[in-house]
Coordinates of C-alpha atoms in Angstrom, one line a residue:
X1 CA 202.0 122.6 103.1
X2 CA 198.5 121.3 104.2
X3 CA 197.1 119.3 101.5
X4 CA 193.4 120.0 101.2
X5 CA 191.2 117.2 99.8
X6 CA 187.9 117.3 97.5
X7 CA 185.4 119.7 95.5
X8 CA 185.4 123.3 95.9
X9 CA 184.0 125.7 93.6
X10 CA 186.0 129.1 92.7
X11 CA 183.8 131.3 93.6
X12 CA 184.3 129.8 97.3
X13 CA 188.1 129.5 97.1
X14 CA 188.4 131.6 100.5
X15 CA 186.7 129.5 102.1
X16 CA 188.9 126.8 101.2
X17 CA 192.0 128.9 102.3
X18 CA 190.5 129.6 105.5
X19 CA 190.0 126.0 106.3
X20 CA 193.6 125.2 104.9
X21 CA 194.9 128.0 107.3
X22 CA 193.2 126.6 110.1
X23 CA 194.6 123.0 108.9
X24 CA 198.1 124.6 109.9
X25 CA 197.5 125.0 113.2
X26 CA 200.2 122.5 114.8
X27 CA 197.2 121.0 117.1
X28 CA 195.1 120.5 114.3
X29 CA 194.7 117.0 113.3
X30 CA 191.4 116.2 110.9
X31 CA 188.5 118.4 109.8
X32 CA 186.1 118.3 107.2
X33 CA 183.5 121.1 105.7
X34 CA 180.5 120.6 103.2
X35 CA 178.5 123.6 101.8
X36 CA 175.5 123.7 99.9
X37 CA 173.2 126.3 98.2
X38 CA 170.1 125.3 97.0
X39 CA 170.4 122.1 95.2
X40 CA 174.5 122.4 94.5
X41 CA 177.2 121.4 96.7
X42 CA 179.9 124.1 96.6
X43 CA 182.1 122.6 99.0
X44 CA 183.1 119.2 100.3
X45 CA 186.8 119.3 101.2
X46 CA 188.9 117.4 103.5
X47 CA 191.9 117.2 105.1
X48 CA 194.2 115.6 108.0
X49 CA 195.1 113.2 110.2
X50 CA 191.9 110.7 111.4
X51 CA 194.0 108.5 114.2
X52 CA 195.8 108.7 117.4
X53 CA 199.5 108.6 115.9
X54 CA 199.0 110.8 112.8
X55 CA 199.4 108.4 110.7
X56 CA 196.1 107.7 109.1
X57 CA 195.3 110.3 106.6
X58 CA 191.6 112.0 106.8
X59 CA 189.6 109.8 103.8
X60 CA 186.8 110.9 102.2
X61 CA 184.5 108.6 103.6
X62 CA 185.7 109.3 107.5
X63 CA 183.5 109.2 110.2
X64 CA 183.8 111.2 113.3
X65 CA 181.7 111.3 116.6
X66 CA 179.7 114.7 116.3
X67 CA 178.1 114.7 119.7
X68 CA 175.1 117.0 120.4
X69 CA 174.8 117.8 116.7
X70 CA 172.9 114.2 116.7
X71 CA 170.0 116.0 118.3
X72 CA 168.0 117.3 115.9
X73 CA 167.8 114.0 113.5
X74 CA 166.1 112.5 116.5
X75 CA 163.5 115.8 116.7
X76 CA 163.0 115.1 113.2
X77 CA 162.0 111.4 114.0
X78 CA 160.0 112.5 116.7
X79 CA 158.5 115.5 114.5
X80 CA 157.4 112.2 111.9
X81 CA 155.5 110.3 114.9
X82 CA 153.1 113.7 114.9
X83 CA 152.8 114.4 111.3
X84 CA 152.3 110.4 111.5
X85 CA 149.2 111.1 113.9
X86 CA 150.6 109.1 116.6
X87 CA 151.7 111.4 118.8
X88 CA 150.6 115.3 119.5
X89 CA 152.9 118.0 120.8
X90 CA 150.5 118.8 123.5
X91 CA 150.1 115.6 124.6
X92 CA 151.7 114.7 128.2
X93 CA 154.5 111.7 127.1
X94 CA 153.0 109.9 130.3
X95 CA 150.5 108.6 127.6
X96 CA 152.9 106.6 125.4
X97 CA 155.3 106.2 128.5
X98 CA 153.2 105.7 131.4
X99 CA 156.2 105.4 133.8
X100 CA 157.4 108.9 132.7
X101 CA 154.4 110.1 135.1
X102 CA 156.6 109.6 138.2
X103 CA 157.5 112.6 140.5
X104 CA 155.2 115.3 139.0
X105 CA 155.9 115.2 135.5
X106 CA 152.7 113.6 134.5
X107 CA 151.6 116.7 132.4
X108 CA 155.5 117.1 130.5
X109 CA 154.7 117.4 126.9
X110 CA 156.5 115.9 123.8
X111 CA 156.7 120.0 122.7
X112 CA 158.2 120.4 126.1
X113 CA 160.7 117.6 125.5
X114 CA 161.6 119.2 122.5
X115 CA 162.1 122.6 123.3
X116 CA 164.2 122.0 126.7
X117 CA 161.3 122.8 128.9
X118 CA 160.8 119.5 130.4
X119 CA 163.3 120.0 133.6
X120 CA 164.3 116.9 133.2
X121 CA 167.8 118.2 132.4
X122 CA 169.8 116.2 134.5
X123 CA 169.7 112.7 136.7
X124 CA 170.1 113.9 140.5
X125 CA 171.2 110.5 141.9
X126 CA 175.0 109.4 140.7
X127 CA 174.5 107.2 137.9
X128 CA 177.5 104.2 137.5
X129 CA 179.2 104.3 134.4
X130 CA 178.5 101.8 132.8
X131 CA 174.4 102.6 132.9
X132 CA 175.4 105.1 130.2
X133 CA 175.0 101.7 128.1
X134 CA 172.4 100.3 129.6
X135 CA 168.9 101.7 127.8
X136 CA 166.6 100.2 131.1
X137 CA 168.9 101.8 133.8
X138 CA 169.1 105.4 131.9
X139 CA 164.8 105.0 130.6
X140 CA 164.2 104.2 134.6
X141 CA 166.2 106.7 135.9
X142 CA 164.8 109.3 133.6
X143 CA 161.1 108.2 134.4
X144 CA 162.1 108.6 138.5
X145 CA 163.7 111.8 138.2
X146 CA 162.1 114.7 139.9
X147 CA 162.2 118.0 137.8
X148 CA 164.8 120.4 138.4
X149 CA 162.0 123.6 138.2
X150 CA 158.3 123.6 137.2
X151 CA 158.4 122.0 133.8
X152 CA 156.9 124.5 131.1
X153 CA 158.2 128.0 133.7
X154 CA 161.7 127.7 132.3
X155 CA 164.1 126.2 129.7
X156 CA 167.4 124.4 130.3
X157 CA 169.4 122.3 128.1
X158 CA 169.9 118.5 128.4
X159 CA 173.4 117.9 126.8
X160 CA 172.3 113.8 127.9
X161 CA 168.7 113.4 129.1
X162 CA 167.6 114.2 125.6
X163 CA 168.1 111.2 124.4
X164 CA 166.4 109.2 126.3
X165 CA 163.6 112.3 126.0
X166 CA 163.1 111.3 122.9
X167 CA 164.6 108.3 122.4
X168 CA 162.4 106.3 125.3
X169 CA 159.2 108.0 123.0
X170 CA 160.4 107.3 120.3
X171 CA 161.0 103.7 120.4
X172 CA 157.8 102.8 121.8
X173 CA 155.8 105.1 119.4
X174 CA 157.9 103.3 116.3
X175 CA 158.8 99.5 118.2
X176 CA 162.0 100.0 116.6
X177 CA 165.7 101.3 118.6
X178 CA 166.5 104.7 117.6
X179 CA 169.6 104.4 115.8
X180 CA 167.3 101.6 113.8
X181 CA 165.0 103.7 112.8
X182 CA 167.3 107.1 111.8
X183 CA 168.7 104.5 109.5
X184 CA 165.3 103.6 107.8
X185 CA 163.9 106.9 107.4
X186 CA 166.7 109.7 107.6
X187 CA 170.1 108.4 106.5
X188 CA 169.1 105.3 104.0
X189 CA 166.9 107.6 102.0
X190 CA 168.6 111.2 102.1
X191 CA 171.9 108.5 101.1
X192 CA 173.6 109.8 104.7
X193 CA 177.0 107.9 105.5
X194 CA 175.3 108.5 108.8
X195 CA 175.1 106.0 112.2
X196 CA 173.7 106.1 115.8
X197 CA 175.6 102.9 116.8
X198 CA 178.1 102.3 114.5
X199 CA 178.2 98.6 113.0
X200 CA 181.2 96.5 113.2
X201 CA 182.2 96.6 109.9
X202 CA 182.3 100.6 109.9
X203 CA 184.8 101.0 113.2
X204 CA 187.4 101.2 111.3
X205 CA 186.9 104.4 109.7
X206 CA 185.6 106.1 113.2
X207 CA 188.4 109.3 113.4
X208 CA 190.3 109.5 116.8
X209 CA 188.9 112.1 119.0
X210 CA 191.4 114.5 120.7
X211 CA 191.5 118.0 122.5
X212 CA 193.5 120.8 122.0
X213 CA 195.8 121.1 124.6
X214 CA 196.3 124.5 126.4
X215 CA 193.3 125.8 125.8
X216 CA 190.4 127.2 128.0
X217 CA 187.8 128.6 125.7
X218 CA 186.3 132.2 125.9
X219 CA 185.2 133.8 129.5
X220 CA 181.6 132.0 129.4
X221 CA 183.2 128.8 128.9
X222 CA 184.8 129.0 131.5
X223 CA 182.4 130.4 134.1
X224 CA 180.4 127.2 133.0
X225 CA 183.4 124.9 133.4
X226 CA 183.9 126.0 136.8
X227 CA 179.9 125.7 137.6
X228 CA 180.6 121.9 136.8
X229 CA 183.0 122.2 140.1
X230 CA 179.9 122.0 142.2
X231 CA 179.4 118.0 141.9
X232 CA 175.5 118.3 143.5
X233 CA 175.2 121.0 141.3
X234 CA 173.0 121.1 137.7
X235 CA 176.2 121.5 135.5
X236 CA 178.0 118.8 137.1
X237 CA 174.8 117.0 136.9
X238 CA 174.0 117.2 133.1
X239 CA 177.6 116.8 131.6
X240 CA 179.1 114.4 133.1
X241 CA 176.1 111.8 135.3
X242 CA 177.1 108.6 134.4
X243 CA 181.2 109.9 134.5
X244 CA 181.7 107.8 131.8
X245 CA 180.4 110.5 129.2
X246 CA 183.6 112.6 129.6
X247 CA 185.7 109.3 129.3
X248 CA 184.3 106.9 126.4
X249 CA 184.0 108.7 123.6
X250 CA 186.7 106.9 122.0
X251 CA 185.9 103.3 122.8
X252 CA 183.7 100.7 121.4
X253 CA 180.8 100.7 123.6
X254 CA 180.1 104.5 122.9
X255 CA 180.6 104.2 119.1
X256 CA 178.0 101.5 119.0
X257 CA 175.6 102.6 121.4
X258 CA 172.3 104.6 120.4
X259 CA 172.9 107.4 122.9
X260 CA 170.2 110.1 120.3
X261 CA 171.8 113.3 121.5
X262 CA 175.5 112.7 121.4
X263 CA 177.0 109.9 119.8
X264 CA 176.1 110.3 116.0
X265 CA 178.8 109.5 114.4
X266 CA 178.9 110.2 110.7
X267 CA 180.9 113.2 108.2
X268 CA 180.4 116.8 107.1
X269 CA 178.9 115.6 103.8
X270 CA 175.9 114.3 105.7
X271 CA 175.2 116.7 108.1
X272 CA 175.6 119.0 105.1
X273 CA 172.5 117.1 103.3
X274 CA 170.1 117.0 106.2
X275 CA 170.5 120.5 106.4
X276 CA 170.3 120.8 102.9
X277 CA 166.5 119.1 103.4
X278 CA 165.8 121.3 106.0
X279 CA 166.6 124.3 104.2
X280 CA 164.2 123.2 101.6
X281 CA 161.4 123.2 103.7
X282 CA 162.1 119.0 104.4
X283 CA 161.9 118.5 100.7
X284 CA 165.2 117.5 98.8
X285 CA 164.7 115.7 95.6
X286 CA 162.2 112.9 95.7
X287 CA 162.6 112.7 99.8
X288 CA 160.7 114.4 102.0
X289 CA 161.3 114.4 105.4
X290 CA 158.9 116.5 107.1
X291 CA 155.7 118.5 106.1
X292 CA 156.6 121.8 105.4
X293 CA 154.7 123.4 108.2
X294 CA 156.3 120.9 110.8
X295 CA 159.9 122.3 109.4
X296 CA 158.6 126.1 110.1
X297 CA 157.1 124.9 113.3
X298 CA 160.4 123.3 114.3
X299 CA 162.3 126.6 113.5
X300 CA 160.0 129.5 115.2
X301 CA 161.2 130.4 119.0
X302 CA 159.6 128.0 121.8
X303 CA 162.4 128.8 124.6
X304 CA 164.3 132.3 124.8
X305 CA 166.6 133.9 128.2
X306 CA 168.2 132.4 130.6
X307 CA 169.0 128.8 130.0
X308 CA 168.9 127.1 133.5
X309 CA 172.0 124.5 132.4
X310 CA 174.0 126.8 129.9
X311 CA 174.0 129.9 132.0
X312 CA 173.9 131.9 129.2
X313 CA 170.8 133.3 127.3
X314 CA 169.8 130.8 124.9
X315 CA 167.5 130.4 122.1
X316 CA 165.7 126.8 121.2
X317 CA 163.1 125.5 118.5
X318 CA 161.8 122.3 118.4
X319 CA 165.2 120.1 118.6
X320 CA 167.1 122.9 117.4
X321 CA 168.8 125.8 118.6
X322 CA 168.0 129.2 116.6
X323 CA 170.4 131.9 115.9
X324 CA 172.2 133.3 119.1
X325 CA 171.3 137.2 120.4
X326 CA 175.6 136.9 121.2
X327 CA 178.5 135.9 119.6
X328 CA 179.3 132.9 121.3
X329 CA 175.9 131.0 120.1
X330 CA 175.8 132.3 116.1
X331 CA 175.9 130.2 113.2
X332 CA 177.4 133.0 111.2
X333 CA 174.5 133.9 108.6
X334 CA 171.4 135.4 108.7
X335 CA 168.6 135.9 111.7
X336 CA 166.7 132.6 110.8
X337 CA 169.4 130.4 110.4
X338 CA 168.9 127.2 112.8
X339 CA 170.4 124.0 113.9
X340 CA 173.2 122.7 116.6
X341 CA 176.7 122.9 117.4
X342 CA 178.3 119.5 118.8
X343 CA 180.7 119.1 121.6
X344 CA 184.6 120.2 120.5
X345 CA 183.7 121.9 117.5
X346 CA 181.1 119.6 114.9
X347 CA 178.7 122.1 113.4
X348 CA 175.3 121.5 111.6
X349 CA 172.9 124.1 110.0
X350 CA 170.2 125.1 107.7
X351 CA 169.9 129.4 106.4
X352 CA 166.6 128.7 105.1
X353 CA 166.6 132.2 103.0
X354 CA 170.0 131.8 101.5
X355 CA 169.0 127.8 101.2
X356 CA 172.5 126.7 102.8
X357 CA 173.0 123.0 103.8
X358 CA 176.7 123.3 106.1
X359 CA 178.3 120.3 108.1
X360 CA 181.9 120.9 109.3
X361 CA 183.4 118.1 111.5
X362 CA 186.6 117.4 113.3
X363 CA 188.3 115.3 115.8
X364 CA 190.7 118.2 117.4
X365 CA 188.0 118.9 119.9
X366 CA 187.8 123.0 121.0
X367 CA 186.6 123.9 124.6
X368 CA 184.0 125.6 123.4
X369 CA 180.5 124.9 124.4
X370 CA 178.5 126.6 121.8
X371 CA 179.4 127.7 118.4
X372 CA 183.2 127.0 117.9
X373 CA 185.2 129.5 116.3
X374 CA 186.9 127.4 113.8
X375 CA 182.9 126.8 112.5
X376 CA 182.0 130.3 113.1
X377 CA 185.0 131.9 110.5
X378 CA 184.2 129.3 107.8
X379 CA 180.6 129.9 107.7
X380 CA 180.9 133.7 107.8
X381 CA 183.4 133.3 105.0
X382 CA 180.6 131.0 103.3
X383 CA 178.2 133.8 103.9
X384 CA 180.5 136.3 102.2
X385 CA 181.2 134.9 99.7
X386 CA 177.4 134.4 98.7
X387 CA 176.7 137.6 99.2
X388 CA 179.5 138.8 96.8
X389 CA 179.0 136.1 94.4
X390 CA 175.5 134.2 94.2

């Protein structure tokens, strides 16, 4: 019998019985779902296994690596720098990052950045692995790197290059590190057991990544697995250039790096709040995160078809993807629903109508690339259950 940790209330209970069901899987090691609508949490339940040899139960203060869904907390840092007046979204990054200039992306935008329109998707020249760490080598190979189509023309996601995108911006617009500055103005104040770059004292409770075994995803999926054969190719390119982003992500060096779109590392209860804030309009309690017209600007449709990297038609805000014309990319609630899946199956989100905050986490990584389905049945449950009940 899977024992399932934490608060749920009864009016969800089938939404806790999914994610127990799901806990039965014999793959399935850890997981961990919050809800919230409006100002109440409804569910924050955990369950598992959060090490190598099962033999660490899931806590309630785990921490798992939740890859790309790190990406919007650094739009919403960069989103403060122009409500801050130091930055405009129509303003070529060149000016803050004069180096950035090189190899005709002088004119590149910080709204650009943001909404995957940069071209900058991908470093052409093979990187070594260990330049993942290294903020110079990745900032100077970024700055050199020749756009992959006219920037502006077309969109195309940057599962890596986004965060040094932002992050390069960001630091010199704030003079702090990114993962320093998330702390002081996201995760201290909306009280998010939340890190990019884990301290030491925290390792400890990082959960054990591992994949499901056996498993090759849905047909897109695939097709996009097998573009990543092509090692000059774009795919091949933006997943895995340094190599060592499809090998660390278990080890020290990646936990406490700042790597702003893929290595935050933190639970379902905080992705949960932030999306809470965000549903809100960036208001929640006495914190406010954004202006209310930055949020709504950060939600409305800046990239939409083909997605140069993806190969699938995707949909992009500001730092955030939207709601998905497919099945493959939905959050599982209504049409304005936005935020961003992670890598193996972490999922964060704000509904804005129905005011839902969701975080669900896990360390039994799926080889899905965009919503995963284990996500996808809770928060359709999540979404029934409101309709039926609240």
């Amino acid at each position: 019998m899977t024992q399932i940790q934490g608060y749920f209330d009864p009016r969800f209970e089938t939404v806790r019985e999914l994610f127990a069901q799901q806990q039965r899987d014999p793959q399935a090691r850890g997981a961990a779902l919050c809800v919230t609508v409006g100002d109440t949490t409804v569910l924050d339940i955990w369950a598992g296994v959060m090490d190598k040899d099962n033999s660490r139960v899931w806590e309630q203060d785990t921490l798992v690596n939740v890859f790309s869904c790190t990406k919007p907390l650094g739009a919403v840092a960069l989103l403060q720098q122009v409500e801050a007046g130091r930055i405009t979204l129509d303003q070529p990054v060149a000016d803050i990052w004069p180096e950035f200039a090189q190899a005709g992306k002088q004119q590149v935008t910080l709204r650009q950045l943001l909404s995957h329109r940069s071209g900058v998707s991908a470093i052409s020249e093979p990187m070594a692995p260990e330049q993942l760490f290294d903020w110079q080598a990745m900032t100077a190979a970024i700055a050199a790197q020749e756009p992959w189509w006219e920037p502006g023309s077309r969109h195309g996601y940057a599962p890596l290059t986004y965060a040094w995108l932002l992050g390069e911006p960001l630091r010199r617009l704030s003079g702090q590190m990114p993962g320093d500055y998330l702390r002081e103005r996201l995760f201290l104040p909306l009280g998010m057991d939340f890190h990019v770059g884990v301290p030491d004292a925290d390792l400890p409770r990082i959960a054990h990544l591992s994949r499901l075994r056996n498993q090759s995803g849905d047909e897109y999926a695939r097709a996009l697995f097998a573009a990543m054969g092509n090692a000059a190719g774009l795919q091949w390119k933006a997943f895995a250039n340094p190599s060592s982003l499809q090998t660390s992500t278990n080890k020290r060096e990646w936990q406490q790096a700042q790597i702003l779109a893929a290595n935050g590392t933190g639970n379902a209860r905080s992705l949960a709040r932030f999306w809470q804030a965000l549903a809100h309009d960036g208001q929640l309690g006495d914190v406010r995160l954004l202006d209310s017209e930055l949020v709504r600007l950060m939600r409305r449709e800046h990239s939409a078809g083909d997605d140069l990297t993806l190969l699938c038609p995707t949909r992009f805000g500001l730092g955030v993807m939207l709601e998905q014309d497919w099945q493959g990319g939905s959050f599982g609630m209504g049409a304005n629903a936005f935020g961003h899946p992670g890598a193996g199956g972490s999922l964060g989100f704000a509904d804005p109508d129905a005011k839902v905050g969701f975080g669900y986490v896990t360390n039994t990584m799926g080889p899905y690339v965009l919503t995963d389905p284990r996500a996808g049945e809770l928060s359709r449950e999540v979404y029934r259950c409101l309709r039926e009940f609240c």
